[in-house]
Amino acid sequence: MEKRNITQKKLERIYGTVQRKKESLRCAVGFDAFIDHLFRPIRQRRNSGPEYFKNLDEFAQLLQSKASLSGSIELAPLSTKYGGNNPLLSYGIGKMGISVSSVGAYGGSCIHPIFSPVGKVCELHSFTEPGECYAYEFPKNKLMTFKNMDADAFAFPQFEEKVGAGQLRRLVDECSMFALVNYSEQPAVLSVWLGLLRNYIRYSSPGKLFFFDLADCTHLPDSSLHNCFEAIEGFRHFGRTYLSLNENEFNKLCSLYIPEVLRGDTPPSTPRLLRLLWERLPLNGLILRTLPCFYGVDGAGDVSVENIIVEQPKLLTGAGDNQNAGITVGLMCGLPLADCLLLGVRSGNYYIVHGQGGTLQEICGV
C-alpha cells in the first residue's frame, strides 16, 4: 500500500509538470507507416471453441514439426488498424497533449483513411505508400511479418521533393524533439537521416533532443548498425541523443559492441551491461525495456523502474511504441530519467490493457 501511494504521488507530480510544459513543446517523428493486420493463431478447435497457442515457442515447435511436410494454421482475426513505429509513437505522444508533426509512409496522393485516428491528434505529412504488417499475437509476445515500404522513396532527393523543403525546415526549426524510429525495417532511411543533418539540422537552433528506436535489429549486418551509430554521432553534435531498446535489440548491441564482457564465466548484471554499452555508444542516455523492469543510464547515473505485468493483454503489437511515447514526453518535459521510465511503464500498460493509447490523465490515474 505504501509503495503504491509513493508511486501515485510521483505520477501526480509528473502529471503536473507535463501539464505545465506541454503547450510550449513540439515533437517531430518519422518515417515509417504500416497497415497492421492482427491475428491470434489457433492451435486446434474443440467443441468448446478455439484453443490458442500459449506462446511463440509453442507456435515455433509446431512449425518445426512440419519442417519436411506441409501444414496449415488457422488465424483468428483481431483487427486491421494503423501501425508502424512512427504512427504508433506519434499517436501516443499526441494523445498525451504534445503537438506532433509526423512524417511517414501515410499514402501516395493522399493520406490513407486507416491513419485518420493518428491525424486527429497529429499533423501528418506523407511521402510514399505504407507497408503492410501481419502480426501474430500471443499472451506474452508476438511475431510480425511484413511487406515493406518502397525503399526508393527513402532516397533523400525524392523524400525532400515529396515532403517539401519549406515544410522540412519548419518541422526541424519548431521541434523540441525529433524522434527517428524503425531503422531496422527501413535501412534505406539512413539517406533521410543524413540529408536532414546536412541540409536542415545543422542550420537549426542547437540543443534539441534526438530520440532513436531501432526496432528489431537482430537480422541486420554489423556494418548497417555501425552506419546507424555513425549517423547518431552526427546528431549528437547538435543536441542530446537517447536510444530506447527492447531485450532482443539490447542483446544484439551487446554482442556487437561489448563482446569481451559477455565472454566471462559470470556476466555482469543488466544495469552494469547497460552502462558498459552506453559508454561505447554516442548517446547521452540509453534505455532498456524488459518485461520485468525498465532500466536507464545517463550522465546522472543508473535508474530502474519495475514494469507492470498484464496476464491477459488486450493488445501487444504497439506496446513498445506506447512505452516510448511516455518516455519521450518525460524527456521533452525535462523529467529525471527515472520519472521518464515510470511514465513509459504506465503509458505502455494502459495500451496493453485497453488496446489503445491513453490521455495523460488516464495514464497517470489522476
Coordinates of C-alpha atoms in Angstrom, one line a residue:
M1 CA 0.0 0.0 0.0
E2 CA 2.8 2.4 0.9
K3 CA 4.7 1.7 -2.3
R4 CA 1.5 2.3 -4.3
N5 CA 0.9 5.6 -2.6
I6 CA 4.5 6.7 -3.3
T7 CA 4.1 5.8 -6.9
Q8 CA 0.8 7.7 -7.2
K9 CA 2.3 10.8 -5.7
K10 CA 5.1 10.6 -8.3
L11 CA 2.6 10.2 -11.1
E12 CA 0.7 13.2 -9.8
R13 CA 3.9 15.3 -9.8
I14 CA 4.7 14.0 -13.3
Y15 CA 1.2 14.9 -14.5
G16 CA 1.5 18.4 -13.1
T17 CA 4.9 19.0 -14.8
V18 CA 3.7 17.8 -18.2
Q19 CA 0.5 19.8 -18.0
R20 CA 2.6 23.0 -17.3
K21 CA 5.0 22.4 -20.1
K22 CA 3.2 20.7 -22.9
E23 CA 1.9 23.8 -24.6
S24 CA 5.4 25.0 -25.4
L25 CA 6.6 21.7 -26.8
R26 CA 6.5 20.2 -30.3
C27 CA 7.8 16.8 -31.5
A28 CA 8.7 15.7 -35.0
V29 CA 8.6 11.9 -35.7
G30 CA 9.5 9.8 -38.7
F31 CA 9.5 7.9 -41.0
D32 CA 7.7 4.6 -41.4
A33 CA 4.0 3.6 -41.5
F34 CA 2.3 0.3 -41.9
I35 CA -1.2 -1.1 -42.1
D36 CA -1.4 -3.8 -39.3
H37 CA -3.4 -7.0 -39.7
L38 CA -3.5 -8.6 -36.3
F39 CA -4.3 -12.3 -35.7
R40 CA -4.3 -14.8 -32.9
P41 CA -3.1 -18.2 -34.2
I42 CA -5.4 -21.2 -33.3
R43 CA -3.7 -24.4 -32.1
Q44 CA -6.8 -26.5 -32.5
R45 CA -10.5 -26.3 -32.4
R46 CA -12.5 -28.1 -29.7
N47 CA -16.3 -28.5 -29.1
S48 CA -16.0 -25.6 -26.6
G49 CA -14.3 -23.4 -29.1
P50 CA -10.8 -22.5 -30.4
E51 CA -7.7 -23.3 -28.3
Y52 CA -5.0 -20.7 -29.0
F53 CA -1.2 -21.1 -28.8
K54 CA 0.1 -20.3 -25.3
N55 CA 3.2 -18.6 -26.6
L56 CA 5.5 -18.1 -29.5
D57 CA 7.7 -21.1 -28.5
E58 CA 4.7 -23.4 -28.8
F59 CA 3.9 -22.0 -32.2
A60 CA 7.6 -22.5 -33.3
Q61 CA 7.5 -26.1 -32.1
L62 CA 4.5 -26.8 -34.4
L63 CA 6.3 -25.1 -37.3
Q64 CA 9.4 -27.2 -36.6
S65 CA 7.3 -30.4 -36.6
K66 CA 6.2 -29.5 -40.2
A67 CA 9.7 -28.8 -41.4
S68 CA 9.8 -31.6 -44.0
L69 CA 6.0 -31.7 -44.5
S70 CA 3.2 -29.2 -45.2
G71 CA 0.6 -27.8 -42.9
S72 CA -1.9 -25.1 -42.2
I73 CA -2.7 -22.9 -39.2
E74 CA -6.0 -21.1 -38.7
L75 CA -5.9 -17.5 -37.8
A76 CA -8.5 -15.7 -35.7
P77 CA -8.6 -12.1 -36.9
L78 CA -8.3 -9.4 -34.2
S79 CA -8.3 -6.2 -36.1
T80 CA -6.9 -4.2 -39.0
K81 CA -5.5 -0.9 -37.9
Y82 CA -2.8 1.7 -38.4
G83 CA 0.6 0.5 -37.4
G84 CA 4.3 1.2 -37.6
N85 CA 6.6 2.7 -35.0
N86 CA 6.2 6.2 -36.3
P87 CA 2.3 6.3 -36.3
L88 CA 2.0 4.5 -33.0
L89 CA 4.6 6.7 -31.3
S90 CA 3.1 9.8 -32.8
Y91 CA -0.4 8.9 -31.7
G92 CA 0.8 8.1 -28.2
I93 CA 2.6 11.4 -27.8
G94 CA -0.2 13.4 -29.4
K95 CA -2.9 11.7 -27.2
M96 CA -0.9 13.0 -24.1
G97 CA -1.3 16.5 -25.3
I98 CA 2.0 17.3 -27.1
S99 CA 1.9 18.8 -30.6
V100 CA 3.3 16.3 -33.1
S101 CA 4.3 16.6 -36.7
S102 CA 4.6 13.0 -38.1
V103 CA 6.3 12.4 -41.5
G104 CA 5.7 8.9 -42.8
A105 CA 4.5 6.5 -45.4
Y106 CA 0.9 7.5 -45.0
G107 CA -0.2 7.2 -48.6
G108 CA 0.7 8.3 -52.2
S109 CA -1.5 11.1 -53.4
C110 CA -3.5 11.4 -50.1
I111 CA -3.4 10.1 -46.5
H112 CA -4.8 6.5 -46.3
P113 CA -8.0 6.6 -44.3
I114 CA -6.8 3.9 -41.9
F115 CA -4.4 6.6 -40.4
S116 CA -7.3 9.0 -39.7
P117 CA -7.1 8.4 -35.9
V118 CA -3.5 9.5 -35.9
G119 CA -4.4 12.5 -38.0
K120 CA -6.9 13.6 -35.3
V121 CA -4.1 14.1 -32.7
C122 CA -1.1 14.8 -35.0
E123 CA -0.2 16.7 -38.1
L124 CA 0.6 14.2 -40.9
H125 CA 2.9 14.5 -43.8
S126 CA 3.3 11.6 -46.3
F127 CA 5.9 10.8 -48.9
T128 CA 5.0 7.2 -50.0
E129 CA 2.6 4.3 -49.7
P130 CA 2.5 2.4 -46.3
G131 CA 3.9 -1.1 -45.8
E132 CA 1.7 -3.9 -44.6
C133 CA 2.3 -5.9 -41.4
Y134 CA 0.8 -9.3 -40.5
A135 CA 1.2 -9.8 -36.7
Y136 CA 0.6 -13.0 -34.7
E137 CA -0.3 -12.2 -31.1
F138 CA 0.4 -14.5 -28.2
P139 CA -0.3 -13.8 -24.5
K140 CA 3.3 -12.6 -23.7
N141 CA 4.9 -11.9 -27.1
K142 CA 4.2 -11.5 -30.8
L143 CA 5.6 -12.4 -34.3
M144 CA 5.4 -9.8 -37.0
T145 CA 5.8 -10.5 -40.8
F146 CA 5.6 -7.6 -43.2
K147 CA 5.6 -6.3 -46.8
N148 CA 7.9 -3.3 -46.7
M149 CA 7.6 0.2 -47.9
D150 CA 9.2 1.3 -51.2
A151 CA 13.0 1.7 -50.4
D152 CA 13.5 4.1 -53.4
A153 CA 11.1 6.6 -51.6
F154 CA 13.7 7.0 -48.8
A155 CA 16.4 8.4 -51.1
F156 CA 16.7 11.9 -49.8
P157 CA 16.2 13.9 -53.0
Q158 CA 12.8 12.1 -53.6
F159 CA 11.9 12.3 -49.9
E160 CA 12.7 16.1 -49.8
E161 CA 10.7 16.7 -53.0
K162 CA 7.6 14.9 -51.7
V163 CA 7.5 16.5 -48.2
G164 CA 8.8 19.9 -49.4
A165 CA 11.9 21.7 -48.4
G166 CA 10.0 24.5 -46.7
Q167 CA 7.9 22.0 -44.7
L168 CA 11.0 20.1 -43.5
R169 CA 12.7 23.4 -42.5
R170 CA 9.7 24.3 -40.4
L171 CA 9.4 20.9 -38.8
V172 CA 13.1 20.9 -37.8
D173 CA 13.1 24.5 -36.6
E174 CA 10.0 24.2 -34.5
C175 CA 10.5 20.8 -32.8
S176 CA 11.8 20.3 -29.3
M177 CA 12.5 16.7 -30.0
F178 CA 13.0 14.7 -33.3
A179 CA 12.2 11.0 -32.9
L180 CA 13.7 8.8 -35.6
V181 CA 12.4 5.3 -35.3
N182 CA 12.3 1.9 -37.0
Y183 CA 15.8 2.0 -38.6
S184 CA 15.9 -1.8 -38.9
E185 CA 12.9 -2.3 -41.2
Q186 CA 14.0 0.6 -43.4
P187 CA 17.8 0.9 -43.5
A188 CA 17.5 3.0 -46.6
V189 CA 16.2 5.7 -44.2
L190 CA 19.8 6.4 -43.5
S191 CA 19.7 8.6 -46.6
V192 CA 16.9 10.7 -45.0
W193 CA 18.8 10.9 -41.6
L194 CA 22.0 12.2 -43.3
G195 CA 20.1 14.5 -45.6
L196 CA 18.3 16.1 -42.7
L197 CA 21.6 16.5 -40.8
R198 CA 23.4 18.0 -43.8
N199 CA 20.7 20.3 -45.1
Y200 CA 18.5 21.2 -42.1
I201 CA 19.5 20.3 -38.6
R202 CA 23.0 21.8 -38.8
Y203 CA 21.3 25.2 -39.6
S204 CA 18.7 24.9 -36.9
S205 CA 19.0 26.1 -33.3
P206 CA 21.2 23.7 -31.2
G207 CA 20.2 21.8 -28.1
K208 CA 17.4 19.7 -29.5
L209 CA 16.5 16.2 -28.2
F210 CA 17.0 13.3 -30.6
F211 CA 15.3 10.0 -29.7
F212 CA 16.0 6.8 -31.6
D213 CA 14.3 3.4 -31.7
L214 CA 16.0 0.7 -33.9
A215 CA 13.1 -1.8 -34.0
D216 CA 14.2 -5.5 -34.3
C217 CA 17.9 -5.1 -35.4
T218 CA 18.8 -8.7 -34.9
H219 CA 18.8 -9.5 -38.6
L220 CA 20.9 -6.5 -39.7
P221 CA 24.6 -7.0 -40.7
D222 CA 27.1 -5.4 -38.4
S223 CA 28.0 -2.8 -41.0
S224 CA 24.5 -1.5 -41.1
L225 CA 24.4 -0.9 -37.3
H226 CA 27.9 0.7 -37.4
N227 CA 26.5 3.1 -40.1
C228 CA 23.5 3.8 -37.9
F229 CA 25.6 4.8 -34.9
E230 CA 27.9 6.9 -37.0
A231 CA 24.8 8.9 -38.0
I232 CA 23.6 9.1 -34.4
E233 CA 27.1 10.6 -33.5
G234 CA 26.4 13.3 -36.1
F235 CA 23.1 14.1 -34.4
R236 CA 24.9 14.4 -31.1
H237 CA 26.8 17.4 -32.4
F238 CA 23.5 19.3 -32.4
G239 CA 21.7 18.1 -29.3
R240 CA 21.2 15.3 -26.8
T241 CA 20.7 11.7 -28.1
Y242 CA 18.7 9.0 -26.5
L243 CA 18.2 5.4 -27.6
S244 CA 15.5 3.0 -26.4
L245 CA 15.9 -0.8 -26.7
N246 CA 13.9 -3.9 -26.1
E247 CA 15.7 -7.0 -24.8
N248 CA 16.4 -8.5 -28.3
E249 CA 17.9 -5.3 -29.5
F250 CA 20.0 -4.9 -26.3
N251 CA 21.4 -8.4 -26.7
K252 CA 22.4 -7.7 -30.3
L253 CA 24.2 -4.5 -29.5
C254 CA 26.0 -6.0 -26.5
S255 CA 27.3 -8.8 -28.7
L256 CA 28.5 -6.3 -31.3
Y257 CA 29.9 -3.5 -29.1
I258 CA 31.0 -5.2 -25.8
P259 CA 31.5 -8.9 -26.8
E260 CA 34.5 -9.2 -24.5
V261 CA 32.3 -8.5 -21.4
L262 CA 30.0 -11.4 -22.4
R263 CA 32.7 -14.0 -22.6
G264 CA 33.4 -14.2 -18.9
D265 CA 32.0 -17.0 -16.7
T266 CA 29.9 -14.5 -14.7
P267 CA 28.4 -11.9 -17.0
P268 CA 27.7 -8.5 -15.3
S269 CA 24.3 -7.6 -14.1
T270 CA 21.8 -6.0 -16.5
P271 CA 22.4 -2.4 -15.2
R272 CA 26.2 -2.9 -15.5
L273 CA 25.9 -4.2 -19.0
L274 CA 23.7 -1.3 -19.9
R275 CA 26.2 1.2 -18.6
L276 CA 29.1 -0.5 -20.4
L277 CA 27.2 -0.4 -23.7
W278 CA 26.3 3.2 -23.1
E279 CA 29.9 4.1 -22.6
R280 CA 30.7 2.6 -26.1
L281 CA 27.9 4.5 -28.0
P282 CA 27.4 8.1 -28.9
L283 CA 24.5 8.6 -26.6
N284 CA 23.5 10.9 -23.7
G285 CA 21.0 8.4 -22.5
L286 CA 20.3 4.7 -23.0
I287 CA 17.1 2.9 -22.0
L288 CA 16.3 -0.8 -21.9
R289 CA 12.7 -2.1 -21.6
T290 CA 12.3 -5.6 -20.4
L291 CA 9.2 -7.5 -19.3
P292 CA 10.0 -7.3 -15.5
C293 CA 11.8 -3.9 -15.4
F294 CA 12.8 -0.8 -17.3
Y295 CA 16.5 0.3 -16.9
G296 CA 18.1 3.6 -17.8
V297 CA 21.5 5.2 -17.8
D298 CA 22.7 8.8 -18.4
G299 CA 25.1 11.3 -17.0
A300 CA 23.2 11.4 -13.7
G301 CA 23.5 7.7 -13.0
D302 CA 21.7 4.4 -13.3
V303 CA 18.0 4.0 -12.7
S304 CA 15.4 1.3 -12.9
V305 CA 11.6 1.1 -12.6
E306 CA 9.5 -2.1 -12.2
N307 CA 7.3 -2.9 -15.1
I308 CA 3.6 -3.9 -14.7
I309 CA 2.8 -7.4 -15.9
V310 CA -0.5 -7.9 -17.6
E311 CA -1.7 -11.6 -17.6
Q312 CA -4.4 -11.1 -20.2
P313 CA -3.3 -8.4 -22.6
K314 CA -5.8 -6.9 -25.0
L315 CA -3.0 -5.9 -27.5
L316 CA 0.8 -6.3 -27.6
T317 CA 1.6 -5.0 -31.1
G318 CA 2.5 -1.4 -30.5
A319 CA 3.1 -1.7 -26.7
G320 CA 6.8 -0.7 -27.1
D321 CA 5.9 2.4 -29.1
N322 CA 3.5 3.5 -26.3
Q323 CA 6.1 2.8 -23.7
N324 CA 8.4 5.1 -25.8
A325 CA 5.7 7.7 -26.0
G326 CA 5.7 8.1 -22.2
I327 CA 9.5 8.1 -22.1
T328 CA 9.7 10.8 -24.8
V329 CA 7.1 13.0 -23.2
G330 CA 9.1 12.8 -20.0
L331 CA 12.3 13.7 -21.7
M332 CA 10.8 16.7 -23.5
C333 CA 9.5 18.0 -20.2
G334 CA 12.9 17.7 -18.5
L335 CA 11.9 15.0 -16.1
P336 CA 14.6 12.9 -14.4
L337 CA 15.2 9.7 -16.3
A338 CA 13.5 7.5 -13.5
D339 CA 10.3 9.5 -13.9
C340 CA 10.5 9.2 -17.7
L341 CA 10.7 5.4 -17.3
L342 CA 7.8 5.4 -14.9
L343 CA 5.7 7.4 -17.4
G344 CA 6.8 4.9 -20.1
V345 CA 5.7 1.9 -17.9
R346 CA 2.3 3.5 -17.3
S347 CA 1.7 4.5 -20.9
G348 CA 2.6 1.0 -22.2
N349 CA 0.5 -0.6 -19.5
Y350 CA -2.5 1.5 -20.5
Y351 CA -2.1 0.5 -24.1
I352 CA -1.7 -3.3 -23.3
V353 CA -4.8 -3.3 -21.1
H354 CA -7.1 -1.1 -23.3
G355 CA -5.7 -1.7 -26.8
Q356 CA -5.1 2.0 -27.5
G357 CA -3.1 4.9 -26.2
G358 CA -4.4 6.9 -23.3
T359 CA -4.6 10.6 -22.3
L360 CA -2.1 11.9 -19.8
Q361 CA -4.9 11.9 -17.1
E362 CA -5.8 8.3 -17.9
I363 CA -2.2 7.1 -17.9
C364 CA -1.3 8.9 -14.6
G365 CA -4.6 7.9 -12.9
V366 CA -5.4 11.5 -11.7

